[in-house]
C-alpha cells in the first residue's frame, strides 16, 4: 500500500468518530413510559417469558440477530500474529460487512488468550448472548481444534470464516471455472500450496463437491505432503498425503487442471503454468501479492482462467460473497450448526448467481463493467444485491432438510420478500401493489424503450409476472444493448417492440393526434412530425386507443414536456380539473407522501383540495390509511397573509368534500409529524397520530422539502406518481433507477386494473363550502 493510501485509511478510521461501529437502540426512549417498558419494571415480563420458554429469547431480545466475531489476533490476514488489540480494526470491519450486506448485528470480541483450551471455554461461555459465533484470524492448527470442540458442545452455529468462508467461495469459483473449461470435478487434478486452515478447508469442500482425494496434491513450505513425511505434519494434512516418490511443486504441476494457492507471493512460475492442462484454472489467492500475477499467468497461458484475492483484477475470491448470507440463513431458521449441506447449498447458490444476467446495481457500482459469465467473471461481485436473496434461502432450506433448524420457515416466498427489504427498502411498502399487479398483469408501454434501465426493468417485470412490456425504439439498437448487457430478453416472445416509422399504425395515429389537436394550431403535417418524433405521444396514443393498458415515460427529457403530451392525448379524469405529482419517500423514521412536487407552481385553494383528495386515494393503494396535513408557515391561524389563507380555505374544502378523511391544517410541519407538539398547541385536532400525507402550499416548497429530506434522511423515493390523468400514465425523472421503473410499472398496472383508473373523488359542492372552525 502507498503512503497516501495508508493516510487515507487512517483518516477513514479516525473521523468523524473513532472506529467503524456504534450501538443504536431499536425502540423509542422519549418519555417515562418508554423507560418503564424498556427497563424496570417492564423488562421483568421479558425475562419471565424466557424463564418459561428459552425459545422466547429469539422473540423478546436481539440474540437471534446477533453474532460474535471472536479472535485472538494470532493469524490476521497479511499481518500475522499482531495480537488481539491490533486486530480490532479488522474485526470491526467484519462487523460492518455483516450489517451492510445482511442486516446482522455484531459484537467484535478480541481475546487476550492463546491457549486453545481456555479459548474454547471462553467461546462456550458466550452462548447465552449470541445467535452464532464467527471465529476469525486464529492460527492453524489451533483453529481446527477450537472450532471442532466449540461446534460439538454448543447449540448455536460456530463458523471459522477463514476456513469455511474461503472454502465456499473457492468451491464456487472452481465449479464455474470447470464449467467454462468443459471439465468435471471427478476428472481433474488439483495442486494446492495451502497447508493452513483455509487451504485444508478448501480441499475438504472440493472433495465434498466431487474432486477425488487421490487427485489432490498438497504442497507446503516443506514440500509435497506424502505418506511417511514427519516434518510439519498434522492430522489434517495427513488426509492428503500421497503414496509417491514426487517431492516438490515442480514435480506435481505438470498436467494440473487446477492450481489453488493460499501460500505466498511468486510461488507459481510461468513455467509451471505452461505445463498445466488445457484451459487451466489458477486461483492465486495470497494477499497482497499472489502466487503469480494474473498478467504473467495470462501471458504464459492465454487459455487460463485466473482468480485472485485482489479487487484490481477479475474474479476476486472474497469471503464477503459468503459469510453474511450463510449466517443470515442459519439465524433465520435458528440453526444449531452450519453443516456441510448448508455450505454446499451456499456454493451452488453463488455459482448459479454468477451465471444469471448482470444486475444494474452491480454494473453501476463497478463503473459500468460488462459483467457476463465467462473467463473473467466466474464469481459474483460483493455488491450484487441478489446474493442475500439466493444464498440465505438455500442455506435455510438445507438446514431444514438436514434437521438442524429449530424454527423452520413455512413460506419461502414470504421469506424472500422479507429478505428483499435488505436489498430494496421499497419492498415492504410496495408489497401490496406488487401483489395486486401480479394478480392481473397488463400491457405497459415504455416510451424510452432503448434505455438500458428500461430494458433491465422490462426483464424484471416479466420475471415478477407483473406486466407484458411494450418497448418503443429501434429493434436493432434494443437487440444490441441486450446482447452487450447479457440480458435474457427475447424480442419476439417476451416483449413487443414498436418502431414508430415502420409501424402500420403510424398514419392512423397521426390522424388521431391531429383530430385531438387541430383546434390548437396543429396541422396534419405537424401532427405527423410530432407522432413520428415524440415517443411519449405515440405511447399515449397506444393507451388512448386501447392498444396498451398503461404507459411510462420520462427517463429522458423534461417532465413538463412529457406531461403536456400526456394531458393533450389522455385528458384528465372526469370531474377532475387538476393533475398533480406526488412522491413517496421512505425514511428511517417512516414512509411519507409529499405533493405537489412537479406540476403546479402555485396551486389555488380549490386545486389544493382536489390534489389532497387525489393523493389520499393513491395512498390507499399502498394499503396505508392516509393522514393528511396541509402545511404552511402559519400554525392554525397564527398568520393571515394570502398563503396561509389559501391553505385554510383548502382544508375547509377537503373537510366538506370528504368528511371521513383524517386531514388537518394549516399547520407547521413539526405539528404535522408530532402528535405531542400538535396536542400541546391545538388540542382536539381532527388528525390523530403522525401525518403521512404532506400537502405543500406550492411547488417550490414541495420539491425543496422532498429533495432535502431525500438527501439528509438517506431517503428512498418512489415516484413521481401522476395524479388525475384519465388513463394510466406516469412520468419518471432522468435519475430513475431500474428499481424505480419496476415500482412505477407495478403502480401503472394497478391503475390499469381499475375500471376508472383513479377512483372518483367526491364532487365539488354546488355552493362554496361554509367556513369551518378547525377545532370542530
XYZ file of C-alpha atoms in Angstrom:
776
model
C 0.000 0.000 0.000
C 1.205 3.513 -0.768
C 1.803 6.092 1.917
C -1.095 8.171 0.582
C -3.431 5.203 0.804
C -2.317 4.485 4.378
C -3.027 8.076 5.364
C -6.435 7.906 3.716
C -7.212 4.696 5.609
C -6.189 6.205 8.938
C -8.327 9.274 8.301
C -11.254 6.991 7.449
C -10.866 5.148 10.769
C -10.386 8.308 12.861
C -13.080 10.656 11.575
C -15.744 11.757 12.302
C -15.630 9.365 15.270
C -13.000 6.708 16.007
C -13.742 3.227 14.683
C -16.498 1.886 12.445
C -19.244 0.781 14.851
C -21.888 2.197 17.170
C -24.851 0.757 19.067
C -28.256 2.111 18.090
C -31.475 1.417 20.012
C -34.358 -0.123 18.091
C -37.121 1.106 20.400
C -38.171 4.660 21.356
C -36.841 6.177 24.559
C -38.652 9.501 24.666
C -40.595 9.500 27.929
C -41.122 7.819 31.281
C -43.424 5.191 29.796
C -40.759 4.117 27.295
C -38.262 3.855 30.150
C -40.641 1.719 32.192
C -41.215 -0.626 29.268
C -37.556 -0.900 28.279
C -36.179 -1.367 31.786
C -37.741 -1.665 35.200
C -40.472 -2.799 35.721
C -41.474 -3.815 32.166
C -38.302 -5.752 31.403
C -39.275 -8.349 34.005
C -42.049 -9.600 31.712
C -39.492 -10.381 29.001
C -37.217 -12.134 31.500
C -40.078 -14.271 32.803
C -41.069 -15.219 29.253
C -37.564 -16.616 28.680
C -37.628 -18.470 32.012
C -40.863 -20.158 30.932
C -39.589 -20.909 27.397
C -35.960 -20.389 26.363
C -37.037 -20.081 22.716
C -38.670 -16.749 23.637
C -35.176 -15.216 23.719
C -35.462 -15.076 19.927
C -38.718 -13.110 20.251
C -38.017 -10.620 23.043
C -34.251 -9.981 22.672
C -31.839 -9.207 19.837
C -29.981 -12.502 20.346
C -31.217 -14.192 17.177
C -29.792 -11.417 15.029
C -26.570 -11.013 17.000
C -23.247 -12.609 16.039
C -19.942 -12.576 17.920
C -16.822 -12.115 15.789
C -14.172 -13.692 18.028
C -10.395 -13.620 17.567
C -7.136 -13.780 19.473
C -5.284 -11.980 16.692
C -2.805 -14.790 16.025
C -3.303 -15.029 12.250
C -4.565 -11.719 10.890
C -4.629 -11.808 7.100
C -1.435 -10.340 5.685
C -0.203 -9.255 9.123
C 0.275 -12.465 11.111
C 0.300 -12.637 14.911
C -0.329 -8.995 15.792
C -2.319 -9.678 18.939
C -5.943 -9.040 19.897
C -5.802 -5.255 20.349
C -4.206 -4.588 16.962
C -6.712 -6.936 15.326
C -9.685 -4.868 16.494
C -9.956 -2.714 13.301
C -10.222 -5.917 11.266
C -12.971 -7.296 13.487
C -14.881 -4.003 13.373
C -14.616 -4.170 9.590
C -16.054 -7.677 9.638
C -18.944 -6.396 11.764
C -19.658 -3.609 9.273
C -19.843 -6.128 6.422
C -22.303 -8.289 8.364
C -24.536 -5.265 8.914
C -24.181 -3.756 5.460
C -24.828 -6.895 3.445
C -27.200 -8.915 5.638
C -28.597 -6.678 8.383
C -26.870 -8.742 11.107
C -25.708 -7.026 14.299
C -22.254 -7.893 15.616
C -20.141 -7.502 18.738
C -16.447 -7.867 17.962
C -14.650 -9.705 20.770
C -10.847 -9.663 20.851
C -9.490 -12.135 23.408
C -6.054 -11.990 25.004
C -5.758 -15.767 25.070
C -3.613 -18.169 23.018
C -4.232 -21.364 24.981
C -6.715 -23.386 22.846
C -8.336 -24.995 25.901
C -9.021 -21.659 27.547
C -10.129 -20.151 24.251
C -12.719 -22.912 23.869
C -14.063 -22.311 27.363
C -14.386 -18.562 26.785
C -16.242 -19.010 23.488
C -18.573 -21.595 25.026
C -19.429 -19.159 27.824
C -20.676 -16.628 25.243
C -23.557 -18.815 24.063
C -26.366 -17.104 26.045
C -25.543 -13.761 24.410
C -25.316 -14.682 20.737
C -27.239 -16.436 17.983
C -23.990 -17.550 16.308
C -20.198 -17.332 16.610
C -17.826 -16.302 13.817
C -14.265 -17.343 14.670
C -11.746 -15.161 12.902
C -7.979 -14.942 12.404
C -6.983 -17.750 14.797
C -3.829 -19.532 13.685
C -3.644 -23.112 12.457
C -3.697 -25.825 13.639
C -5.310 -24.471 16.862
C -8.228 -23.041 14.868
C -9.324 -26.520 13.747
C -9.454 -27.797 17.300
C -11.124 -24.707 18.727
C -13.865 -24.777 16.108
C -14.434 -28.541 16.396
C -14.773 -28.512 20.170
C -16.998 -25.446 20.242
C -19.203 -26.802 17.480
C -19.634 -30.130 19.251
C -20.565 -28.630 22.617
C -22.620 -25.551 21.636
C -26.186 -25.413 20.304
C -25.606 -22.375 18.076
C -23.612 -22.183 14.824
C -19.842 -21.836 15.200
C -18.161 -20.996 11.908
C -14.483 -20.260 11.267
C -14.745 -17.978 8.274
C -11.052 -18.138 7.360
C -11.586 -21.835 6.737
C -15.112 -22.296 5.522
C -15.905 -18.882 4.028
C -12.825 -19.106 1.846
C -13.620 -22.725 1.010
C -17.161 -21.918 -0.098
C -16.125 -19.090 -2.421
C -13.220 -21.135 -3.810
C -15.543 -24.077 -4.442
C -17.991 -21.827 -6.306
C -15.133 -20.442 -8.415
C -13.921 -23.970 -9.195
C -17.461 -25.082 -10.046
C -17.873 -22.261 -12.573
C -14.299 -22.419 -13.854
C -14.651 -26.104 -14.645
C -17.993 -25.431 -16.361
C -16.318 -22.903 -18.655
C -13.393 -25.263 -19.298
C -15.773 -28.152 -20.026
C -14.367 -30.358 -17.264
C -15.885 -32.435 -14.460
C -14.818 -32.284 -10.828
C -14.222 -36.044 -10.662
C -11.707 -35.921 -13.523
C -9.440 -33.010 -12.587
C -6.012 -32.918 -10.985
C -5.722 -30.307 -8.219
C -2.418 -28.932 -6.911
C -2.603 -26.785 -3.782
C 0.000 -24.744 -1.916
C -2.321 -24.115 1.026
C -1.448 -26.199 4.069
C -3.061 -23.835 6.564
C -6.620 -23.565 7.838
C -8.100 -22.079 4.684
C -6.221 -24.407 2.349
C -7.273 -27.595 4.139
C -10.897 -26.415 4.371
C -10.887 -25.661 0.629
C -9.631 -29.130 -0.207
C -12.165 -30.749 2.118
C -15.049 -28.930 0.423
C -13.727 -29.653 -3.089
C -13.696 -33.331 -2.178
C -17.297 -32.993 -0.917
C -18.068 -31.428 -4.290
C -16.727 -34.406 -6.240
C -12.967 -33.933 -6.622
C -11.236 -37.269 -5.967
C -8.932 -37.246 -2.962
C -6.302 -39.231 -4.860
C -6.191 -36.418 -7.446
C -5.272 -33.767 -4.850
C -1.605 -32.869 -4.413
C -0.828 -30.671 -1.403
C 2.464 -28.768 -1.226
C 3.553 -26.681 1.783
C 6.760 -24.905 2.760
C 8.394 -28.286 3.385
C 7.445 -29.706 0.000
C 4.875 -32.262 -1.068
C 2.721 -33.849 1.618
C 3.465 -37.551 1.174
C 2.934 -40.702 3.178
C 5.601 -41.109 5.841
C 6.647 -37.458 5.954
C 7.441 -36.325 9.510
C 8.272 -32.630 9.164
C 5.448 -30.079 9.571
C 2.665 -32.651 9.544
C -0.633 -32.827 11.445
C -3.780 -34.895 11.266
C -5.417 -32.504 8.813
C -2.555 -32.700 6.311
C -2.278 -36.453 6.728
C -5.591 -36.868 4.904
C -3.918 -35.570 1.713
C -0.641 -37.444 1.933
C 0.203 -39.174 -1.359
C 1.997 -42.510 -1.771
C 4.621 -41.225 -4.225
C 8.288 -40.527 -4.806
C 7.493 -36.987 -6.003
C 8.587 -34.288 -3.577
C 8.291 -30.743 -4.978
C 5.888 -28.366 -6.655
C 7.936 -28.707 -9.837
C 7.278 -32.448 -9.738
C 3.483 -32.271 -9.426
C 2.491 -29.253 -11.532
C 2.610 -30.895 -14.999
C -0.897 -31.567 -16.349
C -2.618 -29.979 -13.334
C -6.126 -28.765 -14.159
C -6.481 -26.592 -11.040
C -3.886 -24.686 -9.034
C -5.072 -23.489 -5.632
C -2.685 -21.080 -3.957
C -3.125 -19.999 -0.352
C 0.541 -19.538 0.477
C 2.763 -16.633 -0.518
C 3.971 -14.400 -3.354
C 5.521 -15.691 -6.559
C 5.314 -19.386 -5.669
C 3.973 -20.273 -9.115
C 6.178 -19.599 -12.134
C 5.298 -19.114 -15.808
C 6.993 -22.464 -16.491
C 4.635 -24.148 -14.037
C 1.668 -22.592 -15.800
C 2.877 -23.597 -19.262
C 2.947 -27.230 -18.161
C -0.655 -27.286 -16.879
C -3.536 -28.992 -18.680
C -5.716 -27.314 -21.298
C -7.770 -24.334 -20.005
C -6.164 -24.427 -16.560
C -7.903 -22.853 -13.588
C -5.492 -20.823 -11.451
C -6.615 -19.489 -8.065
C -3.671 -17.459 -6.776
C -5.110 -16.161 -3.513
C -2.146 -14.919 -1.470
C -2.556 -11.262 -0.488
C -1.494 -8.635 -1.308
C 0.911 -10.311 -3.764
C -0.475 -13.546 -5.222
C 1.418 -16.731 -6.086
C 1.561 -15.437 -9.655
C 0.345 -12.140 -11.049
C -2.627 -12.588 -13.398
C -0.995 -10.774 -16.294
C 2.091 -13.003 -16.014
C -0.055 -16.156 -15.906
C -2.127 -14.953 -18.864
C 0.984 -14.293 -20.917
C 2.201 -17.815 -20.222
C -1.188 -19.414 -20.885
C -3.749 -17.286 -22.745
C -6.354 -20.018 -22.201
C -6.040 -19.853 -18.402
C -8.947 -18.881 -16.132
C -7.467 -16.861 -13.286
C -8.768 -15.704 -9.897
C -7.003 -13.824 -7.112
C -7.810 -12.301 -3.756
C -7.306 -8.803 -5.167
C -10.005 -6.367 -6.215
C -7.985 -4.846 -9.072
C -8.188 -7.980 -11.226
C -11.171 -10.010 -12.437
C -12.539 -12.902 -10.381
C -11.823 -11.732 -6.852
C -12.232 -14.519 -4.290
C -13.738 -12.575 -1.403
C -15.312 -14.122 1.699
C -17.934 -11.367 1.790
C -19.671 -13.269 -1.011
C -20.492 -15.898 1.583
C -20.326 -15.228 5.302
C -23.051 -12.560 5.772
C -25.568 -14.640 3.874
C -24.802 -18.083 5.250
C -25.209 -16.592 8.736
C -28.432 -14.855 7.643
C -29.952 -18.147 6.544
C -28.716 -20.003 9.637
C -30.004 -17.369 12.061
C -33.386 -17.136 10.379
C -34.156 -20.811 10.970
C -32.499 -20.942 14.395
C -29.904 -23.428 13.134
C -27.870 -25.259 15.762
C -24.876 -25.539 13.429
C -23.636 -24.774 9.920
C -23.146 -28.203 8.373
C -21.712 -29.482 5.096
C -25.079 -29.454 3.355
C -25.517 -25.766 4.183
C -22.035 -24.975 2.883
C -22.664 -26.849 -0.369
C -26.002 -25.065 -0.752
C -24.094 -21.798 -0.452
C -21.601 -22.938 -3.106
C -24.379 -23.819 -5.540
C -26.214 -20.534 -4.929
C -23.088 -18.451 -5.607
C -22.292 -20.450 -8.730
C -25.857 -20.079 -10.065
C -25.950 -16.354 -9.417
C -22.756 -15.831 -11.416
C -24.447 -17.363 -14.436
C -27.537 -15.168 -14.115
C -27.790 -11.947 -16.089
C -25.924 -8.993 -14.582
C -27.572 -6.573 -12.161
C -27.790 -2.863 -12.950
C -26.803 -2.112 -9.345
C -23.619 -4.153 -9.764
C -22.781 -2.594 -13.111
C -23.211 0.868 -11.597
C -21.074 0.036 -8.548
C -18.260 -1.228 -10.785
C -18.134 1.603 -13.281
C -20.247 0.034 -15.976
C -18.124 -3.132 -16.354
C -19.605 -5.747 -18.670
C -20.171 -8.464 -16.093
C -21.155 -11.576 -18.007
C -20.457 -15.197 -17.078
C -17.164 -16.208 -18.655
C -13.429 -16.471 -18.080
C -13.247 -13.040 -16.462
C -16.445 -13.438 -14.469
C -16.645 -16.734 -12.573
C -17.830 -15.175 -9.281
C -20.423 -12.502 -8.455
C -19.317 -9.108 -7.245
C -19.649 -8.337 -3.498
C -22.174 -5.552 -4.147
C -24.554 -7.789 -6.069
C -27.830 -7.240 -4.163
C -29.099 -10.665 -5.176
C -26.557 -12.558 -3.037
C -28.779 -12.469 0.028
C -31.853 -13.466 -1.986
C -30.122 -16.541 -3.408
C -27.847 -17.724 -0.606
C -29.885 -17.216 2.585
C -32.942 -19.222 1.376
C -30.699 -22.000 0.016
C -28.868 -22.239 3.343
C -32.100 -22.091 5.345
C -33.654 -24.849 3.243
C -30.563 -27.049 3.626
C -30.673 -26.530 7.417
C -34.303 -27.638 7.457
C -33.658 -30.667 5.252
C -30.789 -31.834 7.484
C -32.705 -31.367 10.728
C -30.648 -28.579 12.333
C -33.323 -25.852 12.054
C -35.234 -25.115 15.277
C -37.570 -22.544 13.643
C -38.362 -23.867 10.141
C -39.597 -21.422 7.517
C -43.133 -22.233 6.379
C -43.469 -19.807 3.459
C -40.285 -19.323 1.434
C -41.934 -16.794 -0.861
C -42.731 -14.593 2.131
C -39.200 -15.185 3.441
C -37.663 -13.989 0.185
C -39.873 -10.907 0.292
C -38.614 -10.214 3.804
C -35.013 -10.606 2.665
C -35.701 -8.228 -0.214
C -36.049 -5.453 2.357
C -32.277 -5.651 2.876
C -31.878 -5.051 -0.864
C -34.829 -2.856 -1.786
C -36.082 -0.627 1.003
C -39.194 -0.101 -1.054
C -40.071 -3.804 -0.758
C -42.365 -3.588 2.261
C -44.226 -0.508 1.048
C -44.634 -1.867 -2.471
C -45.657 -5.388 -1.434
C -49.459 -4.869 -1.699
C -49.016 -3.048 -5.012
C -46.848 -5.850 -6.418
C -49.340 -8.496 -5.308
C -52.231 -6.695 -6.991
C -50.199 -6.200 -10.167
C -49.235 -9.886 -10.281
C -52.872 -10.933 -9.899
C -53.842 -9.362 -13.264
C -50.827 -8.301 -15.391
C -51.367 -5.623 -18.044
C -49.685 -4.308 -21.206
C -47.402 -1.411 -20.277
C -45.689 0.663 -22.962
C -42.332 2.296 -22.232
C -41.721 5.378 -24.354
C -37.923 5.191 -23.948
C -37.600 1.537 -24.898
C -33.921 1.740 -25.835
C -32.830 2.936 -22.379
C -30.737 0.254 -20.621
C -32.625 0.856 -17.373
C -35.915 0.297 -19.148
C -34.630 -2.947 -20.677
C -33.494 -4.257 -17.293
C -36.796 -3.201 -15.728
C -38.695 -4.985 -18.508
C -36.856 -8.209 -17.723
C -37.667 -7.813 -14.026
C -41.384 -7.162 -14.505
C -41.561 -10.224 -16.762
C -39.831 -12.350 -14.114
C -42.146 -10.927 -11.446
C -45.191 -11.695 -13.587
C -46.483 -8.111 -13.388
C -46.729 -6.893 -16.961
C -46.285 -7.503 -20.663
C -43.771 -4.798 -21.712
C -44.092 -2.860 -24.962
C -40.862 -1.087 -25.939
C -40.820 1.893 -28.290
C -37.462 2.035 -30.026
C -35.274 0.710 -32.817
C -35.274 -3.065 -32.774
C -31.613 -3.438 -33.772
C -30.494 -0.991 -31.068
C -32.537 -2.795 -28.400
C -31.166 -6.168 -29.522
C -27.567 -4.930 -29.443
C -27.943 -3.396 -25.981
C -29.489 -6.593 -24.628
C -26.552 -8.520 -26.071
C -23.999 -6.164 -24.512
C -25.695 -6.420 -21.119
C -26.148 -10.186 -21.305
C -29.862 -9.651 -20.818
C -32.325 -12.501 -21.368
C -34.893 -10.634 -23.425
C -36.494 -12.337 -26.403
C -37.812 -9.516 -28.586
C -40.395 -11.820 -30.152
C -41.631 -13.730 -27.115
C -41.008 -11.605 -24.017
C -41.832 -8.103 -25.260
C -43.430 -6.217 -28.118
C -41.108 -3.814 -29.927
C -42.662 -0.796 -31.651
C -40.596 1.004 -34.307
C -42.690 4.087 -34.957
C -41.616 4.862 -38.501
C -42.184 1.237 -39.573
C -45.371 0.688 -37.600
C -48.506 0.263 -39.708
C -50.415 2.368 -37.157
C -48.282 5.456 -37.769
C -50.697 7.137 -40.217
C -53.844 6.379 -38.236
C -52.117 7.621 -35.070
C -51.108 10.826 -36.845
C -54.708 11.348 -37.924
C -55.925 10.685 -34.392
C -53.472 13.179 -32.928
C -54.484 15.776 -35.491
C -58.173 15.376 -34.581
C -57.294 15.890 -30.913
C -55.123 18.954 -31.539
C -56.431 20.623 -34.698
C -58.139 23.448 -32.792
C -54.865 24.170 -31.030
C -52.931 25.091 -34.118
C -51.659 21.609 -35.052
C -51.748 20.966 -38.804
C -51.785 17.450 -40.345
C -48.108 17.754 -41.315
C -47.102 18.890 -37.849
C -49.175 16.085 -36.328
C -47.220 13.554 -38.386
C -43.947 15.126 -37.253
C -44.951 15.017 -33.603
C -46.162 11.413 -33.718
C -43.008 10.332 -35.595
C -40.547 12.118 -33.309
C -42.182 12.109 -29.858
C -42.257 8.634 -28.361
C -44.363 9.878 -25.459
C -47.114 10.925 -27.864
C -47.067 7.552 -29.612
C -47.198 5.738 -26.252
C -50.103 7.897 -25.088
C -51.986 7.207 -28.319
C -51.491 3.481 -27.787
C -53.122 3.803 -24.371
C -55.858 6.106 -25.655
C -56.768 3.650 -28.433
C -56.707 0.618 -26.119
C -53.601 -0.989 -27.645
C -51.739 -0.653 -24.338
C -53.151 -0.552 -20.828
C -50.756 1.998 -19.370
C -47.575 3.924 -20.126
C -44.327 5.089 -18.542
C -42.078 7.828 -19.898
C -39.612 10.425 -18.642
C -36.271 8.604 -18.274
C -35.016 11.260 -20.682
C -36.313 14.763 -21.377
C -38.160 17.425 -19.380
C -41.007 16.466 -17.071
C -43.198 19.366 -18.214
C -42.922 18.390 -21.884
C -43.951 14.804 -21.202
C -46.822 15.992 -19.032
C -48.195 18.279 -21.721
C -48.248 15.485 -24.296
C -49.981 13.110 -21.869
C -52.661 15.620 -20.913
C -53.184 16.538 -24.584
C -53.813 12.910 -25.572
C -55.280 11.265 -22.490
C -57.000 14.193 -20.786
C -57.987 14.279 -17.129
C -60.264 12.107 -15.073
C -63.973 13.011 -15.229
C -64.809 15.517 -12.507
C -61.166 16.465 -12.036
C -59.713 19.803 -13.078
C -56.190 19.446 -11.710
C -53.383 16.994 -12.357
C -50.557 16.756 -9.836
C -47.496 14.770 -8.862
C -46.840 13.018 -5.578
C -43.657 11.393 -4.312
C -43.410 8.628 -1.762
C -40.343 8.954 0.448
C -39.128 6.051 2.602
C -37.043 7.281 5.532
C -35.621 5.557 8.579
C -38.375 7.236 10.595
C -41.224 6.121 8.349
C -42.997 6.444 4.993
C -44.289 9.825 3.810
C -46.124 11.110 0.740
C -45.399 14.675 -0.466
C -47.368 16.684 -3.023
C -47.402 18.578 -5.373
C -43.741 18.095 -6.255
C -43.666 18.632 -10.033
C -46.797 20.010 -11.698
C -48.496 23.070 -10.176
C -46.204 26.005 -9.351
C -48.715 27.830 -7.135
C -51.988 25.893 -6.807
C -55.155 27.624 -5.672
C -57.174 26.542 -2.638
C -59.568 24.625 -4.910
C -56.668 22.907 -6.651
C -55.048 22.015 -3.329
C -58.242 20.441 -2.050
C -58.520 18.372 -5.217
C -54.849 17.386 -5.034
C -55.320 16.291 -1.414
C -58.243 14.052 -2.314
C -56.475 12.536 -5.323
C -53.354 11.920 -3.221
C -55.347 10.339 -0.384
C -56.877 7.827 -2.784
C -53.438 6.976 -4.140
C -52.060 6.455 -0.638
C -54.773 3.855 -0.043
C -53.395 1.835 -2.975
C -50.396 1.052 -0.785
C -52.608 -0.369 1.940
C -51.968 2.735 4.048
C -54.728 4.863 5.535
C -53.986 8.491 4.637
C -53.475 11.069 7.374
C -53.169 14.388 5.573
C -51.639 17.630 6.777
C -51.815 20.868 4.776
C -48.581 22.628 5.631
C -47.854 26.318 5.959
C -45.701 28.865 7.744
C -48.910 29.559 9.658
C -49.959 27.323 12.540
C -53.746 27.045 12.977
C -54.484 30.672 12.153
C -51.318 32.274 13.513
C -50.938 34.270 10.261
C -53.486 35.869 7.915
C -51.479 36.509 4.759
C -52.542 35.163 1.367
C -50.573 31.904 1.538
C -51.917 30.990 4.989
C -55.475 31.898 3.992
C -55.160 29.733 0.878
C -54.206 26.671 2.903
C -57.021 27.387 5.376
C -59.597 27.508 2.575
C -58.162 24.325 1.055
C -58.527 22.303 4.243
C -62.079 23.574 4.720
C -62.950 22.422 1.191
C -61.478 18.977 1.898
C -63.493 18.678 5.130
C -66.628 19.477 3.191
C -65.993 17.043 0.322
C -64.506 14.162 2.366
C -65.626 14.447 5.996
C -64.277 10.962 6.822
C -60.730 11.734 5.704
C -58.263 12.482 8.510
C -56.962 15.863 7.432
C -55.873 18.944 9.312
C -54.263 22.306 8.679
C -52.981 24.797 8.108
C -50.035 23.837 10.319
C -46.293 23.754 10.761
C -44.521 20.602 9.631
C -43.390 19.714 13.170
C -47.001 19.793 14.346
C -47.941 17.519 11.444
C -45.255 14.981 12.313
C -45.541 15.072 16.109
C -48.830 14.389 17.854
C -47.281 15.673 21.096
C -46.484 19.089 19.605
C -49.864 19.285 17.879
C -51.807 18.385 21.019
C -49.941 20.989 23.020
C -50.705 23.877 20.665
C -54.044 22.691 19.251
C -55.883 20.125 21.388
C -58.711 18.212 19.720
C -57.241 18.179 16.229
C -59.065 16.189 13.519
C -55.760 14.428 12.833
C -54.608 11.592 15.097
C -51.032 10.427 15.393
C -48.465 11.321 12.763
C -49.353 12.693 9.329
C -48.194 10.601 6.379
C -49.518 12.781 3.523
C -47.916 16.220 3.455
C -49.588 18.752 1.149
C -47.390 21.765 0.418
C -48.572 25.295 -0.418
C -46.629 25.422 -3.702
C -44.249 23.508 -5.921
C -41.178 25.265 -4.535
C -41.956 24.095 -1.010
C -42.864 20.560 -2.102
C -39.860 19.995 -4.329
C -37.365 21.575 -1.946
C -38.695 19.627 1.042
C -38.763 16.365 -0.912
C -35.186 16.614 -2.193
C -33.830 17.868 1.122
C -35.409 15.007 3.069
C -34.253 12.510 0.463
C -30.604 13.516 0.866
C -30.410 14.386 4.566
C -32.548 11.435 5.619
C -30.979 8.961 3.177
C -34.476 8.561 1.788
C -35.666 6.242 -0.938
C -38.036 7.746 -3.482
C -40.938 6.119 -5.294
C -42.375 8.389 -7.941
C -43.283 10.927 -9.091
C -46.778 9.432 -9.111
C -49.001 11.279 -11.570
C -52.467 12.058 -10.208
C -55.662 12.982 -12.058
C -54.959 11.768 -15.603
C -57.844 9.952 -17.279
C -55.881 6.826 -18.196
C -52.869 5.066 -16.594
C -49.713 7.081 -17.217
C -46.687 8.020 -15.121
C -43.697 10.236 -15.796
C -40.421 9.289 -14.110
C -37.364 11.541 -13.947
C -33.974 11.108 -15.678
C -32.381 9.975 -12.399
C -34.736 6.990 -12.112
C -33.192 3.620 -11.270
C -34.183 0.222 -12.597
C -35.958 -0.499 -9.313
C -37.738 2.837 -9.613
C -39.046 1.818 -13.037
C -40.167 -1.560 -11.687
C -42.040 0.158 -8.853
C -43.728 2.585 -11.239
C -44.659 -0.292 -13.539
C -46.463 -2.009 -10.670
C -48.362 1.193 -9.903
C -49.303 1.625 -13.563
C -50.583 -1.958 -13.758
C -52.745 -1.399 -10.672
C -54.084 1.798 -12.260
C -54.964 -0.173 -15.361
C -56.799 -2.842 -13.373
C -59.420 -0.343 -12.267
C -62.422 0.453 -14.431
C -61.803 4.089 -13.586
C -58.002 4.319 -13.282
C -58.088 6.874 -10.499
C -61.043 6.437 -8.101
C -63.576 9.211 -8.472
C -63.057 11.839 -5.790
C -66.000 13.492 -4.041
C -67.525 16.222 -6.279
C -67.232 19.882 -5.509
C -70.284 21.261 -3.702
C -72.598 23.411 -5.809
C -72.137 26.267 -3.350
C -68.885 27.368 -1.708
C -68.135 25.357 1.445
C -69.004 27.033 4.714
C -66.132 28.373 6.770
C -65.487 25.825 9.487
C -63.820 26.268 12.819
C -60.843 23.939 12.631
C -61.479 22.968 16.239
C -64.874 21.477 15.392
